[in-house]
PDB file of C-alpha atoms and ligand atoms in Angstrom:
ATOM      1  CA  UNK A  12       0.000   0.000   0.000  1.00  0.00           C
ATOM      2  CA  UNK A  13       1.194   3.555  -0.762  1.00  0.00           C
ATOM      3  CA  UNK A  14       2.290   5.823   2.078  1.00  0.00           C
ATOM      4  CA  UNK A  15      -0.604   8.107   3.079  1.00  0.00           C
ATOM      5  CA  UNK A  16      -0.443  11.847   2.367  1.00  0.00           C
ATOM      6  CA  UNK A  17       0.519  13.834   5.472  1.00  0.00           C
ATOM      7  CA  UNK A  18      -2.793  15.707   5.308  1.00  0.00           C
ATOM      8  CA  UNK A  19      -4.582  12.364   5.748  1.00  0.00           C
ATOM      9  CA  UNK A  20      -2.686  11.696   8.988  1.00  0.00           C
ATOM     10  CA  UNK A  21      -3.869  13.005  12.360  1.00  0.00           C
ATOM     11  CA  UNK A  22      -1.733  12.974  15.492  1.00  0.00           C
ATOM     12  CA  UNK A  23      -3.315  13.034  18.945  1.00  0.00           C
ATOM     13  CA  UNK A  24      -0.812  14.246  21.544  1.00  0.00           C
ATOM     14  CA  UNK A  25      -2.112  13.348  24.993  1.00  0.00           C
ATOM     15  CA  UNK A  26      -1.038  16.000  27.488  1.00  0.00           C
ATOM     16  CA  UNK A  27      -3.811  15.974  30.068  1.00  0.00           C
ATOM     17  CA  UNK A  28      -2.039  14.044  32.831  1.00  0.00           C
ATOM     18  CA  UNK A  29      -1.044  15.581  36.154  1.00  0.00           C
ATOM     19  CA  UNK A  30       2.504  14.174  36.242  1.00  0.00           C
ATOM     20  CA  UNK A  31       2.149  12.914  39.813  1.00  0.00           C
ATOM     21  CA  UNK A  32       5.436  10.964  39.780  1.00  0.00           C
ATOM     22  CA  UNK A  33       7.316  13.943  38.368  1.00  0.00           C
ATOM     23  CA  UNK A  34       5.828  16.304  40.965  1.00  0.00           C
ATOM     24  CA  UNK A  35       6.506  20.049  40.898  1.00  0.00           C
ATOM     25  CA  UNK A  36       4.314  23.119  40.617  1.00  0.00           C
ATOM     26  CA  UNK A  37       3.273  22.569  37.003  1.00  0.00           C
ATOM     27  CA  UNK A  38       2.702  19.268  35.154  1.00  0.00           C
ATOM     28  CA  UNK A  39       5.828  17.862  33.460  1.00  0.00           C
ATOM     29  CA  UNK A  40       4.633  18.501  29.893  1.00  0.00           C
ATOM     30  CA  UNK A  41       4.875  22.266  30.500  1.00  0.00           C
ATOM     31  CA  UNK A  42       8.404  22.144  32.000  1.00  0.00           C
ATOM     32  CA  UNK A  43      11.314  23.595  30.127  1.00  0.00           C
ATOM     33  CA  UNK A  44      13.463  21.182  28.105  1.00  0.00           C
ATOM     34  CA  UNK A  45      16.337  23.018  26.449  1.00  0.00           C
ATOM     35  CA  UNK A  46      14.908  26.100  24.753  1.00  0.00           C
ATOM     36  CA  UNK A  47      11.164  25.483  25.145  1.00  0.00           C
ATOM     37  CA  UNK A  48       8.453  23.592  27.029  1.00  0.00           C
ATOM     38  CA  UNK A  49       8.482  19.818  26.661  1.00  0.00           C
ATOM     39  CA  UNK A  50       5.054  19.654  24.978  1.00  0.00           C
ATOM     40  CA  UNK A  51       6.283  21.879  22.128  1.00  0.00           C
ATOM     41  CA  UNK A  52       9.090  19.381  21.391  1.00  0.00           C
ATOM     42  CA  UNK A  53       6.591  16.508  21.307  1.00  0.00           C
ATOM     43  CA  UNK A  54       4.276  18.348  18.886  1.00  0.00           C
ATOM     44  CA  UNK A  55       7.137  19.623  16.705  1.00  0.00           C
ATOM     45  CA  UNK A  56       8.521  16.098  16.265  1.00  0.00           C
ATOM     46  CA  UNK A  57       5.402  15.371  14.163  1.00  0.00           C
ATOM     47  CA  UNK A  58       5.149  18.788  12.505  1.00  0.00           C
ATOM     48  CA  UNK A  59       8.733  18.313  11.310  1.00  0.00           C
ATOM     49  CA  UNK A  60       8.495  14.629  10.351  1.00  0.00           C
ATOM     50  CA  UNK A  61       5.063  14.940   8.685  1.00  0.00           C
ATOM     51  CA  UNK A  62       4.599  18.526   7.467  1.00  0.00           C
ATOM     52  CA  UNK A  63       0.915  19.262   6.931  1.00  0.00           C
ATOM     53  CA  UNK A  64      -0.344  16.515   9.255  1.00  0.00           C
ATOM     54  CA  UNK A  65      -3.224  17.447  11.559  1.00  0.00           C
ATOM     55  CA  UNK A  66      -2.400  17.624  15.267  1.00  0.00           C
ATOM     56  CA  UNK A  67      -4.850  17.589  18.187  1.00  0.00           C
ATOM     57  CA  UNK A  68      -3.568  18.073  21.724  1.00  0.00           C
ATOM     58  CA  UNK A  69      -5.550  16.934  24.777  1.00  0.00           C
ATOM     59  CA  UNK A  70      -5.136  19.259  27.757  1.00  0.00           C
ATOM     60  CA  UNK A  71      -6.633  19.284  31.250  1.00  0.00           C
ATOM     61  CA  UNK A  72      -9.197  22.118  31.158  1.00  0.00           C
ATOM     62  CA  UNK A  73      -7.506  23.905  34.060  1.00  0.00           C
ATOM     63  CA  UNK A  74      -4.196  23.987  32.136  1.00  0.00           C
ATOM     64  CA  UNK A  75      -5.603  25.682  29.057  1.00  0.00           C
ATOM     65  CA  UNK A  76      -4.646  29.142  30.324  1.00  0.00           C
ATOM     66  CA  UNK A  77      -1.096  27.992  31.154  1.00  0.00           C
ATOM     67  CA  UNK A  78      -0.710  26.595  27.636  1.00  0.00           C
ATOM     68  CA  UNK A  79      -2.105  29.724  25.973  1.00  0.00           C
ATOM     69  CA  UNK A  80       0.328  31.858  27.996  1.00  0.00           C
ATOM     70  CA  UNK A  81       3.264  29.619  27.012  1.00  0.00           C
ATOM     71  CA  UNK A  82       2.267  29.801  23.337  1.00  0.00           C
ATOM     72  CA  UNK A  83       2.221  33.612  23.543  1.00  0.00           C
ATOM     73  CA  UNK A  84       5.547  33.700  25.390  1.00  0.00           C
ATOM     74  CA  UNK A  85       7.316  31.417  22.879  1.00  0.00           C
ATOM     75  CA  UNK A  86       5.548  32.713  19.767  1.00  0.00           C
ATOM     76  CA  UNK A  87       4.207  29.196  19.235  1.00  0.00           C
ATOM     77  CA  UNK A  88       1.161  28.366  17.130  1.00  0.00           C
ATOM     78  CA  UNK A  89      -0.902  25.803  19.062  1.00  0.00           C
ATOM     79  CA  UNK A  90      -2.552  22.918  17.293  1.00  0.00           C
ATOM     80  CA  UNK A  91      -6.254  22.236  17.941  1.00  0.00           C
ATOM     81  CA  UNK A  92      -6.915  21.666  21.654  1.00  0.00           C
ATOM     82  CA  UNK A  93      -9.426  19.237  23.211  1.00  0.00           C
ATOM     83  CA  UNK A  94     -10.332  18.569  26.837  1.00  0.00           C
ATOM     84  CA  UNK A  95      -8.537  15.658  28.437  1.00  0.00           C
ATOM     85  CA  UNK A  96     -10.330  13.092  30.597  1.00  0.00           C
ATOM     86  CA  UNK A  97      -9.734  11.437  33.965  1.00  0.00           C
ATOM     87  CA  UNK A  98      -7.618   8.683  32.362  1.00  0.00           C
ATOM     88  CA  UNK A  99      -5.310   8.581  29.360  1.00  0.00           C
ATOM     89  CA  UNK A 100      -7.843   6.483  27.453  1.00  0.00           C
ATOM     90  CA  UNK A 101     -10.587   9.039  28.129  1.00  0.00           C
ATOM     91  CA  UNK A 102      -8.288  11.797  26.901  1.00  0.00           C
ATOM     92  CA  UNK A 103      -7.769   9.865  23.660  1.00  0.00           C
ATOM     93  CA  UNK A 104     -11.488   9.213  23.283  1.00  0.00           C
ATOM     94  CA  UNK A 105     -12.292  12.935  23.686  1.00  0.00           C
ATOM     95  CA  UNK A 106      -9.586  13.898  21.197  1.00  0.00           C
ATOM     96  CA  UNK A 107     -10.878  11.411  18.624  1.00  0.00           C
ATOM     97  CA  UNK A 108     -14.054  13.485  18.364  1.00  0.00           C
ATOM     98  CA  UNK A 109     -11.910  16.403  17.106  1.00  0.00           C
ATOM     99  CA  UNK A 110     -10.109  14.358  14.437  1.00  0.00           C
ATOM    100  CA  UNK A 111     -11.562  15.142  10.991  1.00  0.00           C
ATOM    101  CA  UNK A 112     -13.759  12.376   9.529  1.00  0.00           C
ATOM    102  CA  UNK A 113     -11.698  12.001   6.364  1.00  0.00           C
ATOM    103  CA  UNK A 114      -8.498  11.118   8.269  1.00  0.00           C
ATOM    104  CA  UNK A 115      -6.880   7.912   7.034  1.00  0.00           C
ATOM    105  CA  UNK A 116      -4.376   7.168   9.816  1.00  0.00           C
ATOM    106  CA  UNK A 117      -4.453   8.309  13.429  1.00  0.00           C
ATOM    107  CA  UNK A 118      -1.316   8.320  15.557  1.00  0.00           C
ATOM    108  CA  UNK A 119      -1.452   8.707  19.332  1.00  0.00           C
ATOM    109  CA  UNK A 120       1.582  10.035  21.174  1.00  0.00           C
ATOM    110  CA  UNK A 121       2.442  10.716  24.815  1.00  0.00           C
ATOM    111  CA  UNK A 122       3.321  14.381  25.328  1.00  0.00           C
ATOM    112  CA  UNK A 123       5.849  12.998  27.806  1.00  0.00           C
ATOM    113  CA  UNK A 124       8.014  11.550  24.970  1.00  0.00           C
ATOM    114  CA  UNK A 125       9.639  14.646  23.447  1.00  0.00           C
ATOM    115  CA  UNK A 126      12.549  12.825  21.783  1.00  0.00           C
ATOM    116  CA  UNK A 127      10.658  10.641  19.328  1.00  0.00           C
ATOM    117  CA  UNK A 128      12.609  10.390  16.065  1.00  0.00           C
ATOM    118  CA  UNK A 129      11.550  10.579  12.431  1.00  0.00           C
ATOM    119  CA  UNK A 130      12.639   6.959  12.028  1.00  0.00           C
ATOM    120  CA  UNK A 131      10.276   5.732  14.739  1.00  0.00           C
ATOM    121  CA  UNK A 132       7.412   7.882  13.423  1.00  0.00           C
ATOM    122  CA  UNK A 133       7.827   6.624   9.848  1.00  0.00           C
ATOM    123  CA  UNK A 134       8.262   3.012  10.992  1.00  0.00           C
ATOM    124  CA  UNK A 135       4.959   2.848  12.887  1.00  0.00           C
ATOM    125  CA  UNK A 136       3.185   4.799  10.171  1.00  0.00           C
ATOM    126  CA  UNK A 137       4.244   2.404   7.412  1.00  0.00           C
ATOM    127  CA  UNK A 138       3.304  -0.649   9.491  1.00  0.00           C
ATOM    128  CA  UNK A 139      -0.112   0.801  10.376  1.00  0.00           C
ATOM    129  CA  UNK A 140      -0.827   1.621   6.725  1.00  0.00           C
ATOM    130  CA  UNK A 141      -0.102  -1.996   5.868  1.00  0.00           C
ATOM    131  CA  UNK A 142      -1.475  -3.902   8.868  1.00  0.00           C
ATOM    132  CA  UNK A 143      -3.964  -1.513  10.543  1.00  0.00           C
ATOM    133  CA  UNK A 144      -2.312  -1.152  13.968  1.00  0.00           C
ATOM    134  CA  UNK A 145       1.347  -0.713  14.954  1.00  0.00           C
ATOM    135  CA  UNK A 146       3.408   0.087  18.046  1.00  0.00           C
ATOM    136  CA  UNK A 147       7.119   0.807  18.582  1.00  0.00           C
ATOM    137  CA  UNK A 148       8.822  -1.571  21.008  1.00  0.00           C
ATOM    138  CA  UNK A 149      12.243  -2.044  22.597  1.00  0.00           C
ATOM    139  CA  UNK A 150      13.782  -5.077  24.300  1.00  0.00           C
ATOM    140  CA  UNK A 151      13.646  -5.168  28.098  1.00  0.00           C
ATOM    141  CA  UNK A 152      17.142  -4.597  29.478  1.00  0.00           C
ATOM    142  CA  UNK A 153      16.585  -5.198  33.198  1.00  0.00           C
ATOM    143  CA  UNK A 154      16.206  -8.698  34.595  1.00  0.00           C
ATOM    144  CA  UNK A 155      12.610  -9.540  35.447  1.00  0.00           C
ATOM    145  CA  UNK A 156      11.001 -11.132  38.516  1.00  0.00           C
ATOM    146  CA  UNK A 157       7.366 -11.660  39.433  1.00  0.00           C
ATOM    147  CA  UNK A 158       6.207  -9.386  42.249  1.00  0.00           C
ATOM    148  CA  UNK A 159       3.805 -12.054  43.577  1.00  0.00           C
ATOM    149  CA  UNK A 160       6.052 -15.140  43.745  1.00  0.00           C
ATOM    150  CA  UNK A 161       9.498 -13.538  43.607  1.00  0.00           C
ATOM    151  CA  UNK A 162      10.453 -15.924  40.803  1.00  0.00           C
ATOM    152  CA  UNK A 163      12.756 -14.903  37.977  1.00  0.00           C
ATOM    153  CA  UNK A 164      11.138 -14.562  34.551  1.00  0.00           C
ATOM    154  CA  UNK A 165      12.826 -15.018  31.176  1.00  0.00           C
ATOM    155  CA  UNK A 166      12.904 -11.508  29.711  1.00  0.00           C
ATOM    156  CA  UNK A 167      13.769 -12.604  26.172  1.00  0.00           C
ATOM    157  CA  UNK A 168      10.171 -12.800  24.842  1.00  0.00           C
ATOM    158  CA  UNK A 169       9.120  -9.443  26.363  1.00  0.00           C
ATOM    159  CA  UNK A 170       9.158  -5.983  24.802  1.00  0.00           C
ATOM    160  CA  UNK A 171       8.513  -2.575  26.338  1.00  0.00           C
ATOM    161  CA  UNK A 172       5.957  -0.584  24.350  1.00  0.00           C
ATOM    162  CA  UNK A 173       6.385   3.093  23.463  1.00  0.00           C
ATOM    163  CA  UNK A 174       4.398   5.712  21.537  1.00  0.00           C
ATOM    164  CA  UNK A 175       3.576   6.911  18.903  1.00  0.00           C
ATOM    165  CA  UNK A 176       1.097   4.142  18.171  1.00  0.00           C
ATOM    166  CA  UNK A 177      -0.538   4.276  14.742  1.00  0.00           C
ATOM    167  CA  UNK A 178      -3.846   2.931  13.450  1.00  0.00           C
ATOM    168  CA  UNK A 179      -6.129   3.010  10.459  1.00  0.00           C
ATOM    169  CA  UNK A 180      -8.699   5.571  11.599  1.00  0.00           C
ATOM    170  CA  UNK A 181     -11.702   3.237  11.508  1.00  0.00           C
ATOM    171  CA  UNK A 182      -9.833   0.581  13.537  1.00  0.00           C
ATOM    172  CA  UNK A 183      -9.051   3.081  16.311  1.00  0.00           C
ATOM    173  CA  UNK A 184     -12.480   4.722  16.275  1.00  0.00           C
ATOM    174  CA  UNK A 185     -14.278   1.369  16.471  1.00  0.00           C
ATOM    175  CA  UNK A 186     -12.078   0.220  19.357  1.00  0.00           C
ATOM    176  CA  UNK A 187     -12.659   3.408  21.360  1.00  0.00           C
ATOM    177  CA  UNK A 188     -16.421   3.170  20.806  1.00  0.00           C
ATOM    178  CA  UNK A 189     -16.498   0.122  23.151  1.00  0.00           C
ATOM    179  CA  UNK A 190     -16.455   0.437  26.975  1.00  0.00           C
ATOM    180  CA  UNK A 191     -12.980   1.278  28.334  1.00  0.00           C
ATOM    181  CA  UNK A 192     -11.371  -1.113  30.818  1.00  0.00           C
ATOM    182  CA  UNK A 193      -9.064   0.221  33.561  1.00  0.00           C
ATOM    183  CA  UNK A 194      -6.505  -2.372  32.397  1.00  0.00           C
ATOM    184  CA  UNK A 195      -5.909  -0.467  29.144  1.00  0.00           C
ATOM    185  CA  UNK A 196      -2.519   1.240  29.477  1.00  0.00           C
ATOM    186  CA  UNK A 197      -2.165   2.194  25.838  1.00  0.00           C
ATOM    187  CA  UNK A 198      -4.125   2.467  22.602  1.00  0.00           C
ATOM    188  CA  UNK A 199      -2.915  -0.843  21.235  1.00  0.00           C
ATOM    189  CA  UNK A 200      -4.522  -2.668  24.166  1.00  0.00           C
ATOM    190  CA  UNK A 201      -7.843  -0.952  23.378  1.00  0.00           C
ATOM    191  CA  UNK A 202      -7.534  -1.982  19.713  1.00  0.00           C
ATOM    192  CA  UNK A 203      -6.492  -5.522  20.573  1.00  0.00           C
ATOM    193  CA  UNK A 204      -9.446  -5.928  22.969  1.00  0.00           C
ATOM    194  CA  UNK A 205     -11.668  -4.984  20.022  1.00  0.00           C
ATOM    195  CA  UNK A 206     -10.219  -7.935  18.117  1.00  0.00           C
ATOM    196  CA  UNK A 207      -7.624  -6.284  15.874  1.00  0.00           C
ATOM    197  CA  UNK A 208      -4.043  -7.636  15.946  1.00  0.00           C
ATOM    198  CA  UNK A 209      -1.177  -5.221  16.666  1.00  0.00           C
ATOM    199  CA  UNK A 210       2.112  -5.184  14.730  1.00  0.00           C
ATOM    200  CA  UNK A 211       5.389  -4.417  16.523  1.00  0.00           C
ATOM    201  CA  UNK A 212       8.112  -2.276  14.927  1.00  0.00           C
ATOM    202  CA  UNK A 213      11.446  -1.040  16.260  1.00  0.00           C
ATOM    203  CA  UNK A 214      11.171   1.756  18.806  1.00  0.00           C
ATOM    204  CA  UNK A 215      14.218   3.527  20.194  1.00  0.00           C
ATOM    205  CA  UNK A 216      15.854   3.463  23.627  1.00  0.00           C
ATOM    206  CA  UNK A 217      16.185   7.252  23.282  1.00  0.00           C
ATOM    207  CA  UNK A 218      12.406   7.657  22.987  1.00  0.00           C
ATOM    208  CA  UNK A 219      12.140   7.890  26.765  1.00  0.00           C
ATOM    209  CA  UNK A 220       8.988   8.850  28.643  1.00  0.00           C
ATOM    210  CA  UNK A 221       9.627  11.709  31.049  1.00  0.00           C
ATOM    211  CA  UNK A 222       8.350  10.231  34.303  1.00  0.00           C
ATOM    212  CA  UNK A 223      10.681  11.323  37.134  1.00  0.00           C
ATOM    213  CA  UNK A 224      12.395  14.712  37.629  1.00  0.00           C
ATOM    214  CA  UNK A 225      15.808  13.271  36.683  1.00  0.00           C
ATOM    215  CA  UNK A 226      14.441  12.310  33.242  1.00  0.00           C
ATOM    216  CA  UNK A 227      14.574  15.974  32.180  1.00  0.00           C
ATOM    217  CA  UNK A 228      18.361  15.978  32.620  1.00  0.00           C
ATOM    218  CA  UNK A 229      18.620  12.706  30.686  1.00  0.00           C
ATOM    219  CA  UNK A 230      16.458  14.093  27.864  1.00  0.00           C
ATOM    220  CA  UNK A 231      18.475  17.317  27.713  1.00  0.00           C
ATOM    221  CA  UNK A 232      21.713  15.309  27.466  1.00  0.00           C
ATOM    222  CA  UNK A 233      20.281  13.105  24.702  1.00  0.00           C
ATOM    223  CA  UNK A 234      19.085  16.192  22.820  1.00  0.00           C
ATOM    224  CA  UNK A 235      22.486  17.855  23.082  1.00  0.00           C
ATOM    225  CA  UNK A 236      24.212  14.673  21.923  1.00  0.00           C
ATOM    226  CA  UNK A 237      21.878  14.500  18.898  1.00  0.00           C
ATOM    227  CA  UNK A 238      22.699  18.161  18.055  1.00  0.00           C
ATOM    228  CA  UNK A 239      26.435  17.616  18.536  1.00  0.00           C
ATOM    229  CA  UNK A 240      29.128  17.777  15.835  1.00  0.00           C
ATOM    230  CA  UNK A 241      29.352  13.987  15.466  1.00  0.00           C
ATOM    231  CA  UNK A 242      25.812  13.795  13.997  1.00  0.00           C
TER     232      UNK A 242
HETATM  233  N1  LIG B 307      -2.396  11.598  30.001  1.00  0.00           N
HETATM  234  C1  LIG B 307      -3.561  12.242  29.559  1.00  0.00           C
HETATM  235  N2  LIG B 307      -4.698  12.202  30.312  1.00  0.00           N
HETATM  236  C2  LIG B 307      -4.719  11.555  31.493  1.00  0.00           C
HETATM  237  C3  LIG B 307      -3.553  10.876  31.955  1.00  0.00           C
HETATM  238  C4  LIG B 307      -2.404  10.913  31.177  1.00  0.00           C
HETATM  239  O1  LIG B 307      -3.540  12.860  28.480  1.00  0.00           O
HETATM  240  N3  LIG B 307      -5.826  11.572  32.207  1.00  0.00           N
HETATM  241  C5  LIG B 307      -1.162  11.705  29.210  1.00  0.00           C
HETATM  242  C6  LIG B 307      -0.013  12.355  29.967  1.00  0.00           C
HETATM  243  O2  LIG B 307      -0.120  13.783  29.905  1.00  0.00           O
HETATM  244  C7  LIG B 307       1.212  11.805  29.280  1.00  0.00           C
HETATM  245  C8  LIG B 307       0.728  10.444  28.727  1.00  0.00           C
HETATM  246  O3  LIG B 307      -0.693  10.412  28.878  1.00  0.00           O
HETATM  247  O4  LIG B 307       1.664  12.610  28.201  1.00  0.00           O
HETATM  248  C9  LIG B 307       1.390   9.287  29.446  1.00  0.00           C
HETATM  249  O5  LIG B 307       1.031   9.303  30.806  1.00  0.00           O
HETATM  250  P1  LIG B 307       2.056   9.400  32.027  1.00  0.00           P
HETATM  251  O6  LIG B 307       3.452   9.455  31.559  1.00  0.00           O
HETATM  252  O7  LIG B 307       1.634   8.382  33.024  1.00  0.00           O
HETATM  253  O8  LIG B 307       1.751  10.890  32.581  1.00  0.00           O
HETATM  254  P2  LIG B 307       0.924  11.309  33.862  1.00  0.00           P
HETATM  255  O9  LIG B 307      -0.280  10.448  33.998  1.00  0.00           O
HETATM  256  O10 LIG B 307       0.711  12.778  33.750  1.00  0.00           O
HETATM  257  O11 LIG B 307       1.989  11.058  35.027  1.00  0.00           O
HETATM  258  P3  LIG B 307       1.772  10.212  36.386  1.00  0.00           P
HETATM  259  O12 LIG B 307       1.259   8.840  35.972  1.00  0.00           O
HETATM  260  O13 LIG B 307       3.108  10.199  37.023  1.00  0.00           O
HETATM  261  O14 LIG B 307       0.729  10.974  37.171  1.00  0.00           O
HETATM  262 MG1  LIG B 308      -0.066   8.304  34.332  1.00  0.00          MG
END
């Protein structure tokens, strides 16, 4: 199948979480990373990789003013904004209502992953265009043990799942039309529960999710290394 036109691709950036593990006065997605707030990096990764794609960002209603102020301060043009929900899945469901009907592929990305590369974006996109649903994954590098029995587990068959996750629009819309289970931690689990298989493609160990305060320093170092003279 041919690669879709960028204008037929919509990207939902979920940014409505409270960042409870990160802590601090303002949720992590609004914190400064290098020269601008983290959320702007996450949005720009797609604007740069897929010029002309449609972006929808889900924000907690009480953070709308903070975001508008940041956009003014940084001279940044915001994409369309929708209201987030109480859970990540509810934020995605709300944002889906703002995705134009004629969209061919919908990608969903965590605002908390500002370092996503063009290679990862194009990899999941191509796999979703072909198979309907795709996620980027990386091998697990720590040893694994079960919390209940304390027994060691063979890590070889396991993969850690990242975002962006990409789907044919009707596959994602149909999946999110069904009741949401609290066990859904990502969009692929919603799609899989609706009966559609999910294809895995290579993610990147650098596509980290900002979770703890120290992750900002790690992300800044990775960004500087990527901008360095050796690249
Ligand atoms: N998210 C969202 N709506 C929610 C919860 C999460 O849009 N109700 C988003 C977050 O803003 C984040 C992404 O989903 O970009 C992944 O979630 P996570 O990293 O867990 O962020 P938080 O839920 O904000 O952080 P924490 O779990 O530490 O509270
Ligand atoms: Mg969370």
